[in-house]
XYZ file of C-alpha atoms in Angstrom:
614
model
C -0.055 -0.107 -0.405
C 1.072 3.144 -0.871
C 0.129 6.916 1.400
C 0.607 8.729 -1.652
C 1.491 12.411 -1.673
C -1.023 15.753 -1.955
C -0.289 17.077 -5.532
C 3.332 18.691 -5.467
C 4.453 22.397 -4.717
C 1.244 24.669 -6.245
C 2.802 27.398 -7.650
C -0.208 30.516 -7.261
C -2.025 31.147 -10.625
C -0.566 28.332 -12.162
C -3.437 25.682 -13.094
C -3.018 21.533 -12.222
C -4.007 19.361 -14.895
C -5.294 16.461 -12.961
C -6.270 13.276 -15.547
C -8.215 10.596 -15.073
C -8.112 6.845 -17.051
C -10.804 5.856 -19.733
C -12.185 3.411 -17.432
C -12.840 5.702 -14.518
C -11.007 3.733 -12.031
C -8.261 6.263 -11.962
C -6.730 9.298 -11.671
C -3.561 10.630 -12.320
C -1.327 13.816 -11.071
C 2.019 14.562 -10.770
C 4.234 16.153 -8.374
C 8.812 16.767 -8.112
C 9.448 14.160 -10.467
C 6.907 11.218 -10.269
C 2.752 10.775 -12.083
C 0.806 9.461 -9.282
C -2.279 6.925 -10.314
C -4.124 6.705 -7.544
C -7.360 4.758 -7.784
C -10.365 6.728 -7.840
C -12.666 4.928 -5.389
C -9.524 4.086 -2.304
C -7.068 6.738 -3.246
C -4.815 4.478 -0.615
C -4.098 2.437 -3.237
C -1.246 4.245 -5.032
C 1.400 3.456 -8.482
C 3.876 5.881 -8.670
C 6.386 6.034 -12.207
C 9.206 7.932 -11.017
C 11.351 7.975 -14.979
C 11.740 11.740 -15.396
C 15.089 13.763 -14.944
C 13.049 16.086 -14.406
C 9.868 17.983 -13.001
C 6.543 16.421 -14.552
C 3.807 19.032 -15.318
C 1.700 16.826 -16.701
C 0.484 13.556 -17.621
C -2.253 11.820 -19.435
C -3.961 8.163 -20.498
C -4.195 7.363 -23.850
C -7.862 6.986 -24.682
C -7.341 3.286 -24.730
C -6.389 2.906 -21.027
C -2.741 1.090 -21.818
C -0.749 3.356 -21.692
C 0.194 7.129 -20.303
C 1.828 10.543 -22.448
C 4.164 12.374 -19.403
C 5.559 15.574 -20.262
C 8.254 17.828 -18.324
C 9.532 20.879 -17.458
C 12.818 20.333 -20.412
C 10.172 19.297 -22.882
C 10.644 15.795 -23.123
C 7.114 13.119 -23.540
C 7.460 9.795 -22.419
C 4.963 7.210 -23.208
C 4.893 4.416 -21.421
C 2.875 1.361 -20.520
C 0.174 1.444 -17.587
C -0.557 -2.646 -17.360
C 2.856 -3.537 -16.542
C 4.453 -2.649 -12.408
C 7.914 -2.148 -13.628
C 5.897 1.118 -16.758
C 8.298 0.385 -20.095
C 9.156 2.986 -21.092
C 6.883 2.492 -25.153
C 8.020 5.752 -26.786
C 9.999 8.644 -25.906
C 10.116 12.241 -27.914
C 10.823 15.898 -27.343
C 8.343 17.467 -29.648
C 9.011 20.758 -27.880
C 12.094 22.893 -25.973
C 10.724 24.064 -22.462
C 7.723 23.359 -19.792
C 5.224 21.093 -21.565
C 2.200 22.218 -20.094
C -0.486 20.026 -21.136
C -0.987 16.765 -23.671
C -4.103 15.674 -25.393
C -4.457 11.982 -27.730
C -6.552 11.068 -30.298
C -9.657 8.653 -29.449
C -8.003 5.639 -31.757
C -4.915 6.514 -29.723
C -2.155 6.891 -32.402
C -1.574 10.914 -33.142
C -0.414 13.172 -29.599
C -0.761 17.280 -28.784
C 1.045 18.748 -27.422
C 1.544 22.555 -26.247
C 3.730 24.507 -23.829
C 6.060 27.022 -23.472
C 8.774 25.624 -26.819
C 11.138 28.427 -27.350
C 10.892 27.492 -31.250
C 7.502 26.374 -31.568
C 4.794 26.286 -28.665
C 3.141 22.480 -29.889
C 3.657 20.043 -31.958
C 0.875 17.377 -33.080
C 2.412 13.774 -33.598
C 1.965 10.464 -34.828
C 2.859 8.653 -31.534
C 4.239 5.122 -32.443
C 7.058 7.471 -34.527
C 7.151 10.756 -33.721
C 6.050 11.966 -37.374
C 4.858 15.031 -37.054
C 0.594 15.619 -38.487
C 0.084 18.904 -38.150
C 1.058 22.524 -37.632
C -0.354 23.969 -33.516
C 0.583 27.603 -35.039
C -1.813 30.816 -34.885
C -0.162 32.387 -30.817
C 2.458 34.221 -30.454
C 3.159 33.776 -26.638
C 2.751 30.171 -24.713
C -0.084 27.866 -24.814
C -1.373 26.680 -21.409
C -4.185 23.745 -22.830
C -5.111 21.840 -25.399
C -7.599 19.181 -26.396
C -8.612 16.761 -29.208
C -12.262 16.106 -29.756
C -12.903 12.287 -29.132
C -15.025 11.731 -32.344
C -14.525 12.366 -36.533
C -13.985 14.250 -38.169
C -11.107 15.474 -35.290
C -10.782 18.934 -34.396
C -8.708 20.694 -31.674
C -8.709 23.616 -30.085
C -5.795 25.080 -27.595
C -6.247 28.445 -25.409
C -3.026 30.593 -24.495
C -1.322 33.526 -23.112
C -2.304 35.421 -25.746
C -5.162 35.645 -24.380
C -6.747 33.794 -27.885
C -8.217 30.304 -28.613
C -6.969 28.902 -31.374
C -9.341 26.525 -33.337
C -7.495 23.270 -35.941
C -9.440 20.760 -38.191
C -7.559 18.026 -39.074
C -5.710 15.253 -39.846
C -3.302 16.603 -40.811
C -4.326 19.876 -38.545
C -4.519 22.680 -39.826
C -4.904 26.462 -38.015
C -8.659 27.679 -39.316
C -9.310 30.832 -37.212
C -9.006 32.536 -33.328
C -11.135 32.423 -30.994
C -10.555 36.351 -29.386
C -13.471 35.949 -27.165
C -11.505 36.480 -23.950
C -9.973 39.396 -22.211
C -7.091 37.839 -20.740
C -4.262 34.510 -19.957
C -6.816 31.495 -21.262
C -5.761 28.544 -19.352
C -7.793 26.010 -20.424
C -9.661 24.066 -23.150
C -11.509 20.711 -23.505
C -14.161 19.195 -25.790
C -16.990 17.046 -24.413
C -16.902 13.351 -24.440
C -19.679 13.769 -27.307
C -17.449 16.006 -29.203
C -20.517 18.677 -29.509
C -19.493 20.782 -27.914
C -15.888 22.600 -26.202
C -15.053 25.317 -23.664
C -12.085 27.334 -23.109
C -11.836 29.028 -18.971
C -9.510 32.297 -19.170
C -8.037 34.173 -16.223
C -11.052 36.893 -17.018
C -13.364 34.683 -14.968
C -15.418 33.755 -18.270
C -16.071 30.553 -19.762
C -17.244 30.328 -23.111
C -19.114 27.554 -25.735
C -18.623 26.670 -28.915
C -19.812 24.280 -31.330
C -17.385 20.938 -31.653
C -17.878 20.357 -35.461
C -17.483 24.454 -36.812
C -15.318 26.221 -34.131
C -18.297 28.939 -33.635
C -19.173 30.256 -30.363
C -22.393 29.582 -29.451
C -22.712 31.572 -26.191
C -21.016 30.988 -22.302
C -22.054 30.659 -18.961
C -23.255 32.289 -16.406
C -23.902 35.097 -18.018
C -21.292 37.672 -17.763
C -18.868 36.445 -15.720
C -18.522 32.613 -14.832
C -16.592 33.433 -12.046
C -15.611 35.989 -9.738
C -11.907 35.474 -10.303
C -9.982 33.227 -12.613
C -10.608 30.040 -13.716
C -7.964 27.251 -14.241
C -9.697 24.559 -15.400
C -12.583 22.548 -16.318
C -14.129 19.075 -16.347
C -17.296 18.213 -18.455
C -19.783 15.469 -16.899
C -19.344 11.700 -18.696
C -22.743 12.460 -20.381
C -21.648 15.846 -21.901
C -25.154 17.730 -20.668
C -22.476 19.789 -17.901
C -19.556 20.532 -16.886
C -17.219 22.076 -13.840
C -14.627 25.251 -13.388
C -12.546 25.826 -10.501
C -11.408 29.301 -9.727
C -9.461 31.343 -8.342
C -11.688 32.999 -6.155
C -11.639 29.322 -4.019
C -14.969 28.065 -5.565
C -15.714 24.897 -7.984
C -19.056 25.374 -9.804
C -21.177 22.824 -11.103
C -23.324 24.150 -13.954
C -26.305 23.061 -16.942
C -24.174 23.950 -19.968
C -27.612 23.791 -22.143
C -28.801 26.508 -19.918
C -25.245 28.252 -19.010
C -26.439 28.374 -15.362
C -24.484 27.141 -12.044
C -26.204 24.043 -10.561
C -24.269 24.305 -7.558
C -21.787 26.553 -6.191
C -19.085 24.866 -4.287
C -16.855 26.963 -1.637
C -13.949 25.699 -0.643
C -12.405 28.235 2.030
C -11.824 31.960 2.745
C -7.635 31.631 2.839
C -5.544 32.123 0.235
C -4.220 28.509 0.068
C -8.181 27.445 -0.931
C -8.194 28.844 -4.557
C -8.436 25.983 -6.776
C -6.013 25.099 -9.413
C -7.830 22.395 -10.954
C -10.796 19.559 -10.992
C -11.652 16.610 -12.678
C -15.256 14.300 -13.254
C -14.416 11.192 -12.940
C -17.260 8.589 -12.902
C -19.922 9.666 -10.039
C -16.799 11.579 -8.896
C -15.919 15.599 -8.654
C -13.204 16.313 -7.676
C -11.566 19.931 -6.991
C -7.258 20.584 -6.664
C -7.022 23.192 -3.873
C -3.762 25.688 -4.202
C -2.383 24.330 -0.604
C -2.391 20.894 -2.785
C -5.166 19.517 -1.270
C -7.679 17.090 -3.254
C -10.686 16.952 -2.208
C -13.664 14.486 -3.415
C -16.989 17.408 -3.428
C -20.199 16.099 -2.387
C -23.596 18.383 -4.076
C -25.351 17.099 -1.025
C -23.288 19.619 1.068
C -21.522 21.828 -0.931
C -19.504 23.618 1.449
C -17.146 20.335 3.239
C -16.355 18.090 0.616
C -16.837 14.075 1.260
C -12.239 13.617 1.706
C -9.474 15.541 1.586
C -6.445 13.981 0.582
C -3.473 15.475 2.322
C 0.102 14.980 2.262
C 3.691 15.611 2.461
C 5.287 17.822 -0.787
C 7.497 17.716 -0.008
C 11.108 14.867 0.901
C 9.534 13.293 3.830
C 12.691 12.889 6.605
C 11.678 10.527 9.108
C 8.854 7.782 9.997
C 7.505 6.290 12.807
C 4.511 4.409 14.264
C 2.563 4.510 17.002
C -0.877 2.375 18.118
C -3.260 3.666 19.670
C -6.435 2.972 20.729
C -5.886 -0.678 18.972
C -4.800 1.193 15.867
C -1.603 1.601 14.730
C -1.098 5.037 12.981
C 1.973 5.895 10.701
C 3.515 9.923 11.699
C 5.779 11.460 8.699
C 7.399 14.951 9.162
C 9.057 16.730 6.470
C 10.508 20.182 5.581
C 6.936 21.557 3.039
C 6.394 24.273 2.035
C 3.067 26.863 1.952
C 3.228 30.081 0.098
C 2.437 33.361 1.846
C -0.743 34.805 1.380
C 0.721 38.450 2.330
C 4.275 38.534 1.003
C 4.085 35.669 -1.805
C 7.449 35.091 -0.284
C 7.747 31.096 0.932
C 6.726 30.850 5.005
C 8.814 27.249 5.723
C 6.241 25.460 7.663
C 7.194 21.851 8.633
C 4.250 19.592 7.923
C 3.914 16.159 10.537
C 1.066 13.665 9.191
C -0.498 11.091 10.314
C -2.351 8.358 8.478
C -4.593 5.111 9.804
C -2.137 2.109 9.086
C -5.443 -0.014 7.713
C -7.370 2.603 5.281
C -4.277 5.231 4.196
C -6.761 8.287 5.959
C -4.271 11.118 6.739
C -4.369 13.832 8.427
C -1.851 16.666 9.103
C -1.622 17.961 13.527
C -3.374 21.950 13.532
C -2.092 24.645 15.059
C 1.887 25.991 14.219
C 3.957 23.596 14.186
C 7.531 22.910 13.716
C 9.039 26.293 11.723
C 11.750 24.426 9.850
C 12.612 20.730 8.830
C 11.836 17.580 11.053
C 14.716 15.854 11.703
C 13.830 12.885 13.584
C 10.955 11.783 15.866
C 9.364 9.366 18.416
C 6.034 8.572 20.374
C 6.754 8.186 24.121
C 5.305 6.539 26.872
C 2.279 8.985 27.297
C 1.276 9.315 23.989
C 3.285 12.149 22.655
C 5.143 12.637 19.856
C 8.157 14.069 19.715
C 10.075 15.826 17.519
C 12.789 18.031 16.718
C 14.065 20.241 14.009
C 16.195 22.031 12.334
C 14.497 25.479 14.066
C 15.966 24.365 16.849
C 13.549 23.280 19.238
C 12.296 19.587 20.789
C 8.264 19.857 20.580
C 5.884 16.943 22.107
C 3.066 17.106 20.558
C -0.489 14.804 22.875
C -1.620 12.450 19.694
C -4.922 12.233 21.226
C -6.079 16.115 20.828
C -3.666 16.535 17.208
C -2.772 19.179 17.796
C 0.462 21.853 18.177
C 1.454 23.035 21.797
C 2.962 26.650 21.923
C 3.485 25.504 26.011
C 5.483 22.051 24.653
C 8.021 23.543 22.742
C 11.816 23.489 24.130
C 13.965 26.100 22.785
C 17.534 24.148 22.307
C 20.960 26.435 21.780
C 21.806 25.172 18.738
C 20.125 22.752 16.302
C 18.814 19.337 17.467
C 20.477 16.415 15.036
C 18.403 13.455 17.233
C 16.075 12.565 19.772
C 15.379 9.385 21.784
C 12.864 9.025 24.554
C 12.343 5.967 27.454
C 10.360 5.404 30.310
C 10.227 8.394 33.511
C 9.898 11.229 31.227
C 13.153 11.052 29.456
C 15.028 12.594 26.656
C 17.812 12.426 24.585
C 18.566 15.139 22.337
C 21.879 15.160 19.848
C 22.634 18.945 18.896
C 25.751 20.191 17.207
C 28.013 20.508 19.510
C 26.087 19.252 22.576
C 24.592 16.090 24.289
C 21.379 17.095 26.385
C 19.209 15.029 28.882
C 15.763 16.288 29.332
C 13.032 15.619 32.114
C 9.761 16.385 31.523
C 10.256 18.329 29.235
C 13.008 20.707 31.050
C 16.441 20.777 29.603
C 18.098 19.193 33.146
C 21.863 18.135 32.183
C 24.315 19.042 28.848
C 27.048 17.593 27.874
C 29.418 20.134 25.851
C 32.684 21.334 24.949
C 32.901 17.951 23.348
C 36.038 17.086 22.105
C 34.178 15.004 19.525
C 31.355 15.656 16.192
C 28.246 13.866 17.656
C 25.387 12.279 15.346
C 22.919 10.097 17.087
C 21.981 9.331 20.667
C 19.071 6.593 22.336
C 18.868 5.845 25.815
C 18.408 1.942 26.684
C 14.899 0.959 27.428
C 16.052 0.619 30.980
C 16.368 4.616 30.829
C 20.060 4.033 32.799
C 22.247 3.907 30.002
C 22.530 6.700 26.847
C 24.038 5.889 24.009
C 25.298 8.530 21.606
C 27.622 7.660 17.697
C 30.225 10.283 16.404
C 31.821 10.411 13.358
C 35.440 9.303 14.644
C 33.915 6.634 14.445
C 32.523 5.881 18.010
C 29.901 4.400 20.193
C 30.446 6.098 23.606
C 28.143 5.110 26.522
C 26.566 7.043 29.399
C 25.738 6.623 33.034
C 22.182 8.154 33.161
C 22.738 8.593 37.420
C 19.730 11.193 38.460
C 19.444 14.387 36.999
C 23.252 13.384 35.088
C 25.417 11.946 31.768
C 28.302 10.483 33.067
C 31.101 9.148 30.953
C 33.042 6.894 32.722
C 35.141 6.420 29.609
C 32.977 3.257 27.727
C 33.338 3.528 24.650
C 32.747 0.880 21.312
C 33.882 0.838 17.836
C 31.975 0.597 14.748
C 33.845 1.229 11.039
C 33.131 4.146 10.173
C 31.181 7.211 11.013
C 28.266 6.687 13.056
C 25.225 7.667 10.683
C 22.012 5.950 12.985
C 21.491 3.092 15.776
C 18.582 1.652 17.956
C 17.935 -0.452 20.559
C 16.355 -3.053 20.008
C 12.358 -2.934 21.684
C 12.917 -5.597 24.340
C 16.734 -3.116 24.713
C 18.578 -6.547 23.980
C 20.543 -5.289 21.309
C 22.341 -2.036 20.322
C 21.892 -2.020 16.308
C 24.355 0.302 14.608
C 24.944 1.880 10.877
C 27.685 4.020 9.623
C 29.264 5.661 6.637
C 31.248 1.858 6.055
C 28.181 0.672 5.045
C 28.489 -1.431 7.486
C 25.021 -2.865 10.116
C 26.644 -4.464 13.561
C 24.341 -5.447 16.202
C 26.175 -5.409 20.020
C 24.817 -8.007 22.537
C 23.980 -5.598 25.687
C 23.623 -8.253 28.476
C 27.484 -9.035 27.312
C 29.305 -5.708 27.538
C 28.423 -4.287 24.256
C 29.902 -7.238 22.400
C 29.652 -7.772 18.783
C 26.728 -10.087 17.858
C 26.932 -9.600 14.088
C 27.845 -7.754 11.228
C 26.055 -7.120 7.886
C 26.930 -6.471 4.690
C 24.954 -5.260 2.215
C 24.467 -2.096 1.039
C 26.274 0.058 -2.180
C 25.660 3.234 -0.627
C 26.283 4.751 2.771
C 22.903 3.187 5.242
C 21.229 6.199 7.055
C 17.791 4.485 8.049
C 17.570 1.685 10.910
C 14.130 0.265 12.892
C 13.571 -2.894 14.624
C 10.769 -5.185 14.071
C 8.753 -6.001 17.599
C 10.202 -9.413 17.662
C 13.259 -8.129 18.512
C 15.000 -10.869 15.738
C 14.784 -8.470 12.867
C 15.878 -5.189 11.493
C 15.305 -2.627 8.742
C 17.871 -0.712 6.976
C 17.893 1.748 4.598
C 19.991 3.323 2.600
C 21.649 5.811 -0.171
C 21.306 3.285 -2.448
C 17.877 3.081 -2.187
C 18.004 -0.170 -0.924
C 15.998 -1.519 1.953
C 17.264 -4.901 3.770
C 15.225 -6.819 6.573
C 18.344 -8.300 9.119
C 17.598 -11.619 10.888
C 20.156 -11.236 13.657
C 21.319 -14.225 14.586
C 22.425 -15.096 11.518
C 24.152 -12.387 9.160
C 23.413 -14.497 6.061
C 19.643 -14.204 6.416
C 18.449 -11.324 4.557
C 15.796 -9.886 2.907
C 16.233 -7.232 -0.021
C 13.731 -4.797 -0.871
C 14.929 -3.402 -4.011
C 14.470 0.215 -5.604
C 11.335 0.705 -2.679
C 11.218 4.477 -3.851
C 12.969 3.838 -6.975
C 15.763 6.869 -7.754
C 15.242 9.038 -3.766
C 17.010 6.845 -1.074
C 14.930 5.878 1.794
C 15.054 8.658 4.852
C 12.393 6.368 7.362
C 11.981 2.615 8.830
C 8.875 1.634 11.315
C 7.903 -1.292 12.095
C 3.275 -1.132 12.359
C 3.457 -4.834 13.484
C 6.768 -8.097 12.917
C 5.446 -8.574 9.183
C 4.249 -4.373 8.078
C 7.697 -2.251 6.826
C 6.758 1.482 6.792
C 9.384 3.089 5.044
C 9.404 6.965 4.009
C 11.651 8.673 1.629
C 11.982 12.073 -0.746
C 9.507 11.161 -3.274
C 7.252 12.558 -0.505
C 5.046 8.699 -0.060
C 5.219 6.586 2.345
C 4.460 2.755 1.579
C 3.760 -0.094 3.829
C 5.412 -3.961 2.766
C 4.234 -7.167 3.409
C 7.679 -9.381 5.283
C 6.974 -12.711 4.830
C 10.024 -14.796 6.757
């Protein structure tokens, strides 16, 4: 199961194209260098395509349903298979020399139109299997935002551009027929009805014009003088071609009766700038709206002011993850470094979001209130049902899991940036900061080790609460005794092969597992004076994440080599490998839901759940 992200970093004033598969089961969109395919009835079921080298801007299913064409910021189009898990590449072309903004197929799945911001031209139409041109997308003086093709013969093609006009083409081969000059500002979207009888254009002037699908003549407009109070970024037709929905910067989505030209329903999405609507999709019975916040809203015709469900998630790389059981259910918590655009200044204000996900259903939300102001580096849960997080904003936070709300009072300011946090019974926390190791009790600093003669990277407290182990860049682990309110250096050290990147005690406290930059995992037996139990080799690049299974017999490691290994403590040769767990992205976090379920998080901004069978 993949708990995918929301739509990637949205740009204010830029439409977000979201596509649907012809069978009505899935929808797809882009996030960073990924194309996300989600089941529309159960969005927790997701698939990810990660083969683009540049930011992917748009993806569309072929009408056959067997292929997807996706375009990126460099002008590259990749056409790939949807039926195989590997998503094999069929063809690759570079039809224009700049960012691709929209893609359209003919209904026989043989021709593709591509538009965007090219240097020599703003669009192209070509045969899918050879790349040979089947027309000329001319007639515009500025970048083309949108393209669509009539899904019945005779084929027609229409475009929408920043030059405030649309264009109408006949074909194939497609030839420019005439300019549509009805809009007074940027034209953001053009879409033919499924039956081909009509097409509409929508613009930054808040207007939607309706045209005859066969001859391109204007036949009307929606909503009288204006359809929306703000710019319109997207429209999507109903399957029966009688209605459509439109998404606007006025923070509404409207449902239109096209024949009457009137709005049937207005969905009010909120009052915040982040509630501006930049995309929409009508798929089967589902109406989706996409907010500037990146949230995907399932709209409810019977209750237009409250979506049926809202998909939220991270838009940026996930740094850390943990699992906690609450009232018999397992919840996955993740932390990242998401950016939201500030309404007042337009500058980027950094907010770091912690999300929680129901491990069974994939339903998720983020904590309310003001959280960390920079990247969350590490998170753990303690015995009092609190999520303890450390951040690059130089703070530790203690957040009540039941309330799911940040509290201003449960914030501890550190002298230096914390890299790692660990907890143990009795209200103990250990924070490893740049140049300091800090012991806390009941959310208060009680002891600080400063002036270190080594660079501390990560620290963990033994579950018994008597020992703190701190790993350094010098390849040594120092064992400090926790005595009352102090950390006592008794001169005990353990050597590993290289600079320590992560470590963790097993849940029962019997073992300490350590990974280091020399690509080795080492397990020490605590009761035997931290003697080496086993060494584990397999990673081709630095391992960075580690988590113990609840059975205390297995642990997982994730590395910069994009590999996840599951190791057996008693047998170094017995290992399981999850290759390409997050293809082209390293694994930044690991956690176990139970002894047969592993959760991985990555810089591709997704969380995946794996079933492990020994």
